[in-house]
DNA sequence: GCTGAAAAGCTCTGCTA
DNA sequence: TAGCAGAGCTTTTCAGC
């Protein structure tokens, strides 16, 4: 986790990798104008310094019949640290939840992004996992009609 | 893009890959209890059938001083298909926008997830990219105080 | 800090069962 | 559809610059 001063080539490497996570070192080297050896050394250094958090495979949700994305805003009853921690711990265990953030600027305390097969399964998620929680004071659901953009890339330039 | 009937091993492969996108075929094979050759053949079949959408590298936003995540709800003036299309086309070009969805169930038409360095840069994003758009009738920002969960994995089990 | 070459390791294809 | 074996690549290390 040493500090590293990134140059143009490092940014080029990261930009390439953000979009093509399984590019071979050889191809990557060619794209950024380096020979393979320094390229792999740089990638390794970027990993060791913590710039690269991990690699992931993106699946096609439609092929798994996961057709319903819902953004849920949740208001809690109390705001003690115990209540918040207990709620967050529960959320971490729910596979349907892709994102959960503590937010400010609206009436809600938390916003969740949830992925389920259909409305029936969303109902089950709400009933079995959220409404059973006595600390939840209010839930508001916004259903996604169309996914316009969805990117794991962050703006590093 | 043929249909494929996935068995337990295919699901195990995908689950492994969702979390460790750059696992070598050898390690993957070992984890799912197969020898390398059938494992690589299965991965290839899953790619060809479209189950795997791609591979990505996840970067550590904090190391790039990207410290502010904002969920923005946007209401449009008109709802003609031209207006929607023009708005969506703009959004696709903005690197700061990680997600954009057309939603129902709230007053807003779109929800965006935006990643910027700080409030100053968020102000610039709003002024230069959103408020200049004459079709936008209203904007509401919710700032992320704490990222509780963030996962690219979808619930395939 | 890069290049180039060599060794080690990995992936992939065809074959056998 | 799995496992095995060999050919072909890829990665990584080490001199040399």
mmCIF file of C-alpha atoms (C1' of nucleotides) in Angstrom:
data_model
loop_
_atom_site.group_PDB
_atom_site.id
_atom_site.type_symbol
_atom_site.label_atom_id
_atom_site.label_comp_id
_atom_site.label_asym_id
_atom_site.label_seq_id
_atom_site.Cartn_x
_atom_site.Cartn_y
_atom_site.Cartn_z
ATOM 1 C CA UNK A 1 0.000 0.000 0.000
ATOM 2 C CA UNK A 2 2.869 2.412 -0.720
ATOM 3 C CA UNK A 3 2.172 5.743 -2.293
ATOM 4 C CA UNK A 4 2.915 5.711 -5.979
ATOM 5 C CA UNK A 5 3.199 8.540 -8.455
ATOM 6 C CA UNK A 6 1.179 7.534 -11.482
ATOM 7 C CA UNK A 7 2.302 8.632 -14.900
ATOM 8 C CA UNK A 8 0.458 8.692 -18.197
ATOM 9 C CA UNK A 9 1.190 5.034 -18.879
ATOM 10 C CA UNK A 10 -0.210 3.957 -15.522
ATOM 11 C CA UNK A 11 -3.430 5.803 -16.269
ATOM 12 C CA UNK A 12 -3.554 4.206 -19.692
ATOM 13 C CA UNK A 13 -3.122 0.766 -18.114
ATOM 14 C CA UNK A 14 -5.895 1.396 -15.593
ATOM 15 C CA UNK A 15 -8.233 2.783 -18.233
ATOM 16 C CA UNK A 16 -7.693 -0.279 -20.399
ATOM 17 C CA UNK A 17 -8.158 -2.650 -17.481
ATOM 18 C CA UNK A 18 -11.311 -0.962 -16.207
ATOM 19 C CA UNK A 19 -13.017 -1.907 -19.446
ATOM 20 C CA UNK A 20 -11.222 -5.130 -20.300
ATOM 21 C CA UNK A 21 -10.398 -6.828 -17.041
ATOM 22 C CA UNK A 22 -9.048 -9.983 -18.595
ATOM 23 C CA UNK A 23 -6.804 -8.490 -21.216
ATOM 24 C CA UNK A 24 -3.609 -10.493 -21.436
ATOM 25 C CA UNK A 25 -0.474 -8.746 -20.317
ATOM 26 C CA UNK A 26 0.856 -8.967 -23.832
ATOM 27 C CA UNK A 27 -2.118 -7.173 -25.382
ATOM 28 C CA UNK A 28 -2.192 -4.631 -22.588
ATOM 29 C CA UNK A 29 1.497 -3.883 -23.097
ATOM 30 C CA UNK A 30 0.935 -3.361 -26.789
ATOM 31 C CA UNK A 31 -2.019 -1.021 -26.202
ATOM 32 C CA UNK A 32 -0.092 1.214 -23.833
ATOM 33 C CA UNK A 33 3.106 1.110 -25.881
ATOM 34 C CA UNK A 34 5.288 -0.926 -23.571
ATOM 35 C CA UNK A 35 6.933 -4.323 -23.795
ATOM 36 C CA UNK A 36 5.363 -7.062 -21.668
ATOM 37 C CA UNK A 37 7.830 -7.064 -18.789
ATOM 38 C CA UNK A 38 7.527 -3.483 -17.514
ATOM 39 C CA UNK A 39 3.800 -3.681 -18.131
ATOM 40 C CA UNK A 40 3.300 -6.622 -15.808
ATOM 41 C CA UNK A 41 5.532 -4.986 -13.234
ATOM 42 C CA UNK A 42 3.425 -1.847 -13.307
ATOM 43 C CA UNK A 43 0.189 -3.776 -12.935
ATOM 44 C CA UNK A 44 1.646 -5.613 -9.995
ATOM 45 C CA UNK A 45 2.787 -2.353 -8.407
ATOM 46 C CA UNK A 46 -0.680 -0.863 -8.900
ATOM 47 C CA UNK A 47 -2.235 -3.885 -7.214
ATOM 48 C CA UNK A 48 0.210 -3.796 -4.319
ATOM 49 C CA UNK A 49 -0.301 -0.074 -3.800
ATOM 50 C CA UNK A 50 -4.056 -0.614 -3.572
ATOM 51 C CA UNK A 51 -5.103 1.251 -6.702
ATOM 52 C CA UNK A 52 -6.659 -1.919 -8.035
ATOM 53 C CA UNK A 53 -9.331 -3.183 -5.675
ATOM 54 C CA UNK A 54 -10.070 -6.393 -7.531
ATOM 55 C CA UNK A 55 -11.240 -8.055 -10.681
ATOM 56 C CA UNK A 56 -14.768 -9.111 -11.438
ATOM 57 C CA UNK A 57 -16.784 -10.922 -14.035
ATOM 58 C CA UNK A 58 -19.981 -9.182 -15.106
ATOM 59 C CA UNK A 59 -22.891 -11.476 -15.785
ATOM 60 C CA UNK A 60 -25.846 -10.870 -18.026
ATOM 61 C CA UNK A 61 -28.755 -10.470 -15.589
ATOM 62 C CA UNK A 62 -31.317 -11.140 -18.309
ATOM 63 C CA UNK A 63 -29.914 -14.606 -18.922
ATOM 64 C CA UNK A 64 -30.679 -15.436 -15.309
ATOM 65 C CA UNK A 65 -34.216 -14.031 -15.431
ATOM 66 C CA UNK A 66 -33.252 -11.221 -13.116
ATOM 67 C CA UNK A 67 -35.513 -8.693 -14.757
ATOM 68 C CA UNK A 68 -36.425 -6.267 -11.994
ATOM 69 C CA UNK A 69 -34.133 -3.648 -10.489
ATOM 70 C CA UNK A 70 -35.506 -1.553 -7.651
ATOM 71 C CA UNK A 71 -34.058 1.428 -5.834
ATOM 72 C CA UNK A 72 -35.380 1.425 -2.291
ATOM 73 C CA UNK A 73 -35.238 4.321 0.114
ATOM 74 C CA UNK A 74 -35.464 3.346 3.749
ATOM 75 C CA UNK A 75 -36.132 5.457 6.803
ATOM 76 C CA UNK A 76 -35.181 4.047 10.205
ATOM 77 C CA UNK A 77 -37.124 4.448 13.444
ATOM 78 C CA UNK A 78 -34.173 5.349 15.625
ATOM 79 C CA UNK A 79 -30.710 6.578 14.732
ATOM 80 C CA UNK A 80 -28.598 5.093 17.444
ATOM 81 C CA UNK A 81 -25.372 3.512 16.292
ATOM 82 C CA UNK A 82 -26.681 0.103 17.400
ATOM 83 C CA UNK A 83 -29.708 0.413 15.134
ATOM 84 C CA UNK A 84 -27.636 1.495 12.161
ATOM 85 C CA UNK A 85 -25.058 -1.214 12.676
ATOM 86 C CA UNK A 86 -27.658 -3.943 13.046
ATOM 87 C CA UNK A 87 -29.410 -2.805 9.888
ATOM 88 C CA UNK A 88 -26.175 -2.674 7.900
ATOM 89 C CA UNK A 89 -25.133 -6.100 9.098
ATOM 90 C CA UNK A 90 -28.424 -7.566 7.894
ATOM 91 C CA UNK A 91 -28.074 -5.891 4.510
ATOM 92 C CA UNK A 92 -24.622 -7.338 3.913
ATOM 93 C CA UNK A 93 -26.131 -10.813 3.989
ATOM 94 C CA UNK A 94 -28.795 -10.174 1.397
ATOM 95 C CA UNK A 95 -27.615 -11.302 -2.028
ATOM 96 C CA UNK A 96 -30.340 -9.320 -3.765
ATOM 97 C CA UNK A 97 -28.794 -6.061 -2.544
ATOM 98 C CA UNK A 98 -26.119 -4.799 -4.911
ATOM 99 C CA UNK A 99 -25.664 -1.411 -3.292
ATOM 100 C CA UNK A 100 -26.462 0.106 0.054
ATOM 101 C CA UNK A 101 -25.563 3.653 1.065
ATOM 102 C CA UNK A 102 -26.222 5.841 4.031
ATOM 103 C CA UNK A 103 -27.465 9.068 2.502
ATOM 104 C CA UNK A 104 -28.364 12.630 3.330
ATOM 105 C CA UNK A 105 -30.427 15.112 1.368
ATOM 106 C CA UNK A 106 -33.727 13.249 1.372
ATOM 107 C CA UNK A 107 -36.121 11.917 3.963
ATOM 108 C CA UNK A 108 -34.565 8.478 3.792
ATOM 109 C CA UNK A 109 -31.555 7.253 5.729
ATOM 110 C CA UNK A 110 -30.489 4.486 3.364
ATOM 111 C CA UNK A 111 -30.747 3.814 -0.306
ATOM 112 C CA UNK A 112 -30.559 0.271 -1.663
ATOM 113 C CA UNK A 113 -30.275 -1.109 -5.154
ATOM 114 C CA UNK A 114 -31.919 -4.496 -5.353
ATOM 115 C CA UNK A 115 -32.001 -7.046 -8.177
ATOM 116 C CA UNK A 116 -34.720 -9.715 -8.314
ATOM 117 C CA UNK A 117 -36.444 -11.902 -10.878
ATOM 118 C CA UNK A 118 -39.866 -10.263 -10.831
ATOM 119 C CA UNK A 119 -42.448 -8.451 -8.748
ATOM 120 C CA UNK A 120 -43.410 -11.628 -6.922
ATOM 121 C CA UNK A 121 -39.827 -12.080 -5.765
ATOM 122 C CA UNK A 122 -39.593 -8.427 -4.871
ATOM 123 C CA UNK A 123 -42.644 -8.852 -2.672
ATOM 124 C CA UNK A 124 -40.934 -11.773 -0.941
ATOM 125 C CA UNK A 125 -37.785 -9.722 -0.432
ATOM 126 C CA UNK A 126 -39.795 -6.908 1.138
ATOM 127 C CA UNK A 127 -41.878 -9.175 3.349
ATOM 128 C CA UNK A 128 -39.202 -11.623 4.455
ATOM 129 C CA UNK A 129 -36.231 -9.345 4.735
ATOM 130 C CA UNK A 130 -37.260 -5.728 5.158
ATOM 131 C CA UNK A 131 -40.664 -5.402 6.790
ATOM 132 C CA UNK A 132 -39.723 -7.938 9.472
ATOM 133 C CA UNK A 133 -37.122 -5.453 10.669
ATOM 134 C CA UNK A 134 -38.698 -3.513 13.552
ATOM 135 C CA UNK A 135 -36.298 -0.606 13.118
ATOM 136 C CA UNK A 136 -37.554 0.317 9.684
ATOM 137 C CA UNK A 137 -40.000 3.225 9.817
ATOM 138 C CA UNK A 138 -40.670 3.647 6.107
ATOM 139 C CA UNK A 139 -39.885 2.178 2.692
ATOM 140 C CA UNK A 140 -40.204 3.767 -0.715
ATOM 141 C CA UNK A 141 -39.607 1.784 -3.917
ATOM 142 C CA UNK A 142 -38.635 3.153 -7.330
ATOM 143 C CA UNK A 143 -38.750 0.579 -10.118
ATOM 144 C CA UNK A 144 -36.314 0.667 -12.988
ATOM 145 C CA UNK A 145 -38.088 0.798 -16.343
ATOM 146 C CA UNK A 146 -34.936 1.027 -18.400
ATOM 147 C CA UNK A 147 -31.277 0.715 -17.628
ATOM 148 C CA UNK A 148 -29.717 3.585 -19.564
ATOM 149 C CA UNK A 149 -26.162 3.284 -18.297
ATOM 150 C CA UNK A 150 -24.380 0.955 -15.943
ATOM 151 C CA UNK A 151 -20.635 1.125 -15.614
ATOM 152 C CA UNK A 152 -18.065 -0.073 -13.125
ATOM 153 C CA UNK A 153 -15.505 2.399 -14.474
ATOM 154 C CA UNK A 154 -14.625 5.376 -12.322
ATOM 155 C CA UNK A 155 -13.516 8.722 -13.790
ATOM 156 C CA UNK A 156 -9.767 8.673 -13.149
ATOM 157 C CA UNK A 157 -8.719 11.150 -15.816
ATOM 158 C CA UNK B 1 -25.755 -17.096 -27.987
ATOM 159 C CA UNK B 2 -27.200 -20.625 -27.849
ATOM 160 C CA UNK B 3 -29.346 -21.658 -24.965
ATOM 161 C CA UNK B 4 -27.419 -23.662 -22.442
ATOM 162 C CA UNK B 5 -28.621 -25.742 -19.518
ATOM 163 C CA UNK B 6 -26.461 -24.798 -16.572
ATOM 164 C CA UNK B 7 -25.603 -27.396 -13.981
ATOM 165 C CA UNK B 8 -24.196 -27.041 -10.483
ATOM 166 C CA UNK B 9 -20.641 -26.779 -11.744
ATOM 167 C CA UNK B 10 -21.520 -23.950 -14.126
ATOM 168 C CA UNK B 11 -23.078 -22.027 -11.275
ATOM 169 C CA UNK B 12 -20.014 -22.689 -9.146
ATOM 170 C CA UNK B 13 -17.790 -21.380 -11.943
ATOM 171 C CA UNK B 14 -19.851 -18.225 -12.337
ATOM 172 C CA UNK B 15 -19.998 -17.612 -8.603
ATOM 173 C CA UNK B 16 -16.234 -17.932 -8.357
ATOM 174 C CA UNK B 17 -15.675 -15.673 -11.347
ATOM 175 C CA UNK B 18 -18.083 -12.997 -10.165
ATOM 176 C CA UNK B 19 -15.847 -12.414 -7.174
ATOM 177 C CA UNK B 20 -12.454 -13.256 -8.627
ATOM 178 C CA UNK B 21 -12.517 -12.214 -12.242
ATOM 179 C CA UNK B 22 -8.889 -12.963 -12.917
ATOM 180 C CA UNK B 23 -8.643 -16.372 -11.383
ATOM 181 C CA UNK B 24 -6.483 -18.581 -13.559
ATOM 182 C CA UNK B 25 -8.243 -21.454 -15.253
ATOM 183 C CA UNK B 26 -6.176 -23.865 -13.211
ATOM 184 C CA UNK B 27 -7.233 -22.428 -9.875
ATOM 185 C CA UNK B 28 -10.818 -22.132 -11.016
ATOM 186 C CA UNK B 29 -10.833 -25.770 -12.097
ATOM 187 C CA UNK B 30 -9.514 -26.818 -8.733
ATOM 188 C CA UNK B 31 -12.132 -24.789 -6.849
ATOM 189 C CA UNK B 32 -15.019 -26.291 -8.753
ATOM 190 C CA UNK B 33 -13.571 -29.813 -8.724
ATOM 191 C CA UNK B 34 -12.731 -30.210 -12.391
ATOM 192 C CA UNK B 35 -9.522 -30.604 -14.309
ATOM 193 C CA UNK B 36 -8.390 -27.566 -16.313
ATOM 194 C CA UNK B 37 -9.567 -28.586 -19.768
ATOM 195 C CA UNK B 38 -13.286 -29.101 -19.204
ATOM 196 C CA UNK B 39 -13.250 -26.011 -16.996
ATOM 197 C CA UNK B 40 -11.871 -23.759 -19.707
ATOM 198 C CA UNK B 41 -14.298 -25.283 -22.182
ATOM 199 C CA UNK B 42 -17.217 -24.469 -19.899
ATOM 200 C CA UNK B 43 -16.078 -20.896 -19.386
ATOM 201 C CA UNK B 44 -15.792 -20.469 -23.107
ATOM 202 C CA UNK B 45 -19.286 -21.899 -23.632
ATOM 203 C CA UNK B 46 -20.679 -19.528 -20.984
ATOM 204 C CA UNK B 47 -19.032 -16.599 -22.737
ATOM 205 C CA UNK B 48 -20.304 -17.659 -26.153
ATOM 206 C CA UNK B 49 -23.840 -18.192 -24.861
ATOM 207 C CA UNK B 50 -23.852 -14.661 -23.445
ATOM 208 C CA UNK B 51 -24.029 -15.519 -19.749
ATOM 209 C CA UNK B 52 -20.784 -13.660 -19.201
ATOM 210 C CA UNK B 53 -21.122 -10.033 -20.240
ATOM 211 C CA UNK B 54 -17.520 -9.056 -19.685
ATOM 212 C CA UNK B 55 -14.644 -8.690 -17.272
ATOM 213 C CA UNK B 56 -13.735 -5.589 -15.373
ATOM 214 C CA UNK B 57 -11.126 -4.247 -13.036
ATOM 215 C CA UNK B 58 -12.433 -2.459 -9.960
ATOM 216 C CA UNK B 59 -10.416 0.529 -8.858
ATOM 217 C CA UNK B 60 -10.180 2.015 -5.422
ATOM 218 C CA UNK B 61 -11.997 5.359 -5.748
ATOM 219 C CA UNK B 62 -10.362 6.747 -2.607
ATOM 220 C CA UNK B 63 -6.898 6.393 -4.124
ATOM 221 C CA UNK B 64 -8.016 8.717 -6.898
ATOM 222 C CA UNK B 65 -9.541 11.280 -4.550
ATOM 223 C CA UNK B 66 -13.004 10.459 -5.771
ATOM 224 C CA UNK B 67 -14.630 10.967 -2.411
ATOM 225 C CA UNK B 68 -18.170 12.054 -3.212
ATOM 226 C CA UNK B 69 -20.942 9.813 -4.526
ATOM 227 C CA UNK B 70 -24.281 11.429 -5.274
ATOM 228 C CA UNK B 71 -27.598 9.913 -6.268
ATOM 229 C CA UNK B 72 -29.465 12.419 -8.407
ATOM 230 C CA UNK B 73 -33.140 12.282 -9.257
ATOM 231 C CA UNK B 74 -34.084 14.180 -12.375
ATOM 232 C CA UNK B 75 -37.474 15.263 -13.639
ATOM 233 C CA UNK B 76 -37.804 16.195 -17.295
ATOM 234 C CA UNK B 77 -39.931 18.981 -18.726
ATOM 235 C CA UNK B 78 -41.464 16.988 -21.543
ATOM 236 C CA UNK B 79 -41.746 13.269 -22.052
ATOM 237 C CA UNK B 80 -41.559 12.953 -25.782
ATOM 238 C CA UNK B 81 -39.297 10.229 -27.056
ATOM 239 C CA UNK B 82 -37.021 12.864 -28.599
ATOM 240 C CA UNK B 83 -36.501 14.523 -25.232
ATOM 241 C CA UNK B 84 -35.775 11.240 -23.487
ATOM 242 C CA UNK B 85 -33.411 10.069 -26.183
ATOM 243 C CA UNK B 86 -31.515 13.333 -26.257
ATOM 244 C CA UNK B 87 -31.133 13.280 -22.486
ATOM 245 C CA UNK B 88 -29.932 9.673 -22.459
ATOM 246 C CA UNK B 89 -27.433 10.318 -25.207
ATOM 247 C CA UNK B 90 -25.914 13.183 -23.224
ATOM 248 C CA UNK B 91 -25.691 11.053 -20.098
ATOM 249 C CA UNK B 92 -23.778 8.290 -21.860
ATOM 250 C CA UNK B 93 -20.959 10.735 -22.526
ATOM 251 C CA UNK B 94 -20.520 11.848 -18.936
ATOM 252 C CA UNK B 95 -17.743 9.873 -17.269
ATOM 253 C CA UNK B 96 -18.917 10.942 -13.823
ATOM 254 C CA UNK B 97 -22.172 8.999 -14.277
ATOM 255 C CA UNK B 98 -21.814 5.380 -13.252
ATOM 256 C CA UNK B 99 -25.505 4.510 -13.445
ATOM 257 C CA UNK B 100 -28.537 5.996 -15.097
ATOM 258 C CA UNK B 101 -32.005 4.457 -14.967
ATOM 259 C CA UNK B 102 -35.430 5.494 -16.151
ATOM 260 C CA UNK B 103 -37.601 4.943 -13.094
ATOM 261 C CA UNK B 104 -41.184 4.910 -11.957
ATOM 262 C CA UNK B 105 -42.584 5.152 -8.453
ATOM 263 C CA UNK B 106 -41.319 8.591 -7.561
ATOM 264 C CA UNK B 107 -41.692 12.095 -8.928
ATOM 265 C CA UNK B 108 -38.479 11.779 -10.886
ATOM 266 C CA UNK B 109 -38.029 10.315 -14.340
ATOM 267 C CA UNK B 110 -34.364 9.369 -14.037
ATOM 268 C CA UNK B 111 -32.026 8.388 -11.301
ATOM 269 C CA UNK B 112 -28.267 8.848 -11.690
ATOM 270 C CA UNK B 113 -25.348 7.721 -9.612
ATOM 271 C CA UNK B 114 -22.475 10.140 -9.958
ATOM 272 C CA UNK B 115 -18.903 9.935 -8.676
ATOM 273 C CA UNK B 116 -16.799 13.084 -8.247
ATOM 274 C CA UNK B 117 -13.837 14.286 -6.241
ATOM 275 C CA UNK B 118 -15.642 16.741 -3.982
ATOM 276 C CA UNK B 119 -18.491 19.198 -3.655
ATOM 277 C CA UNK B 120 -16.728 21.746 -5.831
ATOM 278 C CA UNK B 121 -16.523 19.245 -8.656
ATOM 279 C CA UNK B 122 -20.103 18.215 -8.081
ATOM 280 C CA UNK B 123 -21.128 21.837 -8.480
ATOM 281 C CA UNK B 124 -19.255 21.972 -11.785
ATOM 282 C CA UNK B 125 -20.958 18.782 -12.952
ATOM 283 C CA UNK B 126 -24.382 20.232 -12.124
ATOM 284 C CA UNK B 127 -23.709 23.605 -13.698
ATOM 285 C CA UNK B 128 -21.838 22.492 -16.803
ATOM 286 C CA UNK B 129 -23.660 19.286 -17.597
ATOM 287 C CA UNK B 130 -27.101 19.192 -16.065
ATOM 288 C CA UNK B 131 -28.526 22.662 -15.552
ATOM 289 C CA UNK B 132 -27.536 23.692 -19.055
ATOM 290 C CA UNK B 133 -30.021 21.108 -20.330
ATOM 291 C CA UNK B 134 -33.265 22.966 -21.096
ATOM 292 C CA UNK B 135 -35.329 19.781 -20.821
ATOM 293 C CA UNK B 136 -34.578 19.253 -17.147
ATOM 294 C CA UNK B 137 -37.417 20.478 -14.943
ATOM 295 C CA UNK B 138 -36.041 19.497 -11.557
ATOM 296 C CA UNK B 139 -33.009 17.982 -9.830
ATOM 297 C CA UNK B 140 -32.762 16.459 -6.392
ATOM 298 C CA UNK B 141 -29.416 15.342 -4.939
ATOM 299 C CA UNK B 142 -28.842 12.748 -2.201
ATOM 300 C CA UNK B 143 -25.266 12.605 -0.947
ATOM 301 C CA UNK B 144 -23.683 9.367 0.146
ATOM 302 C CA UNK B 145 -22.344 9.575 3.691
ATOM 303 C CA UNK B 146 -21.203 5.982 3.876
ATOM 304 C CA UNK B 147 -20.931 3.204 1.362
ATOM 305 C CA UNK B 148 -22.305 0.198 3.211
ATOM 306 C CA UNK B 149 -22.298 -2.301 0.376
ATOM 307 C CA UNK B 150 -21.224 -2.213 -3.232
ATOM 308 C CA UNK B 151 -21.142 -5.374 -5.270
ATOM 309 C CA UNK B 152 -21.077 -6.250 -8.935
ATOM 310 C CA UNK B 153 -22.291 -9.777 -8.173
ATOM 311 C CA UNK B 154 -25.826 -10.685 -9.133
ATOM 312 C CA UNK B 155 -27.891 -13.283 -7.238
ATOM 313 C CA UNK B 156 -27.766 -16.278 -9.568
ATOM 314 C CA UNK B 157 -28.483 -18.980 -7.015
ATOM 315 C "C1'" DG C 1 13.121 2.203 -15.794
ATOM 316 C "C1'" DC C 2 13.053 -0.200 -20.443
ATOM 317 C "C1'" DT C 3 14.383 -4.123 -23.621
ATOM 318 C "C1'" DG C 4 15.209 -8.749 -24.998
ATOM 319 C "C1'" DA C 5 15.813 -13.550 -24.325
ATOM 320 C "C1'" DA C 6 15.135 -17.733 -21.732
ATOM 321 C "C1'" DA C 7 12.766 -20.573 -18.363
ATOM 322 C "C1'" DA C 8 8.706 -21.754 -16.147
ATOM 323 C "C1'" DG C 9 3.943 -21.988 -16.176
ATOM 324 C "C1'" DC C 10 -0.540 -21.840 -18.229
ATOM 325 C "C1'" DT C 11 -4.132 -22.569 -21.799
ATOM 326 C "C1'" DC C 12 -6.201 -24.867 -25.346
ATOM 327 C "C1'" DT C 13 -7.098 -28.496 -28.770
ATOM 328 C "C1'" DG C 14 -7.510 -33.086 -30.223
ATOM 329 C "C1'" DC C 15 -7.820 -37.667 -28.745
ATOM 330 C "C1'" DT C 16 -9.507 -41.530 -25.854
ATOM 331 C "C1'" DA C 17 -12.803 -43.392 -23.058
ATOM 332 C "C1'" DT D 1 -18.700 -34.877 -21.141
ATOM 333 C "C1'" DA D 2 -14.319 -35.816 -18.297
ATOM 334 C "C1'" DG D 3 -9.295 -36.536 -18.399
ATOM 335 C "C1'" DC D 4 -4.749 -36.715 -20.617
ATOM 336 C "C1'" DA D 5 -0.934 -35.108 -23.326
ATOM 337 C "C1'" DG D 6 1.479 -32.082 -26.337
ATOM 338 C "C1'" DA D 7 1.851 -27.753 -28.921
ATOM 339 C "C1'" DG D 8 1.665 -22.982 -28.562
ATOM 340 C "C1'" DC D 9 1.346 -18.840 -25.776
ATOM 341 C "C1'" DT D 10 2.004 -16.002 -21.895
ATOM 342 C "C1'" DT D 11 4.168 -14.496 -17.920
ATOM 343 C "C1'" DT D 12 8.069 -13.534 -15.291
ATOM 344 C "C1'" DT D 13 12.828 -13.183 -14.190
ATOM 345 C "C1'" DC D 14 17.375 -11.738 -15.137
ATOM 346 C "C1'" DA D 15 21.228 -9.383 -17.772
ATOM 347 C "C1'" DG D 16 22.423 -5.408 -20.121
ATOM 348 C "C1'" DC D 17 21.674 -0.711 -21.280
#
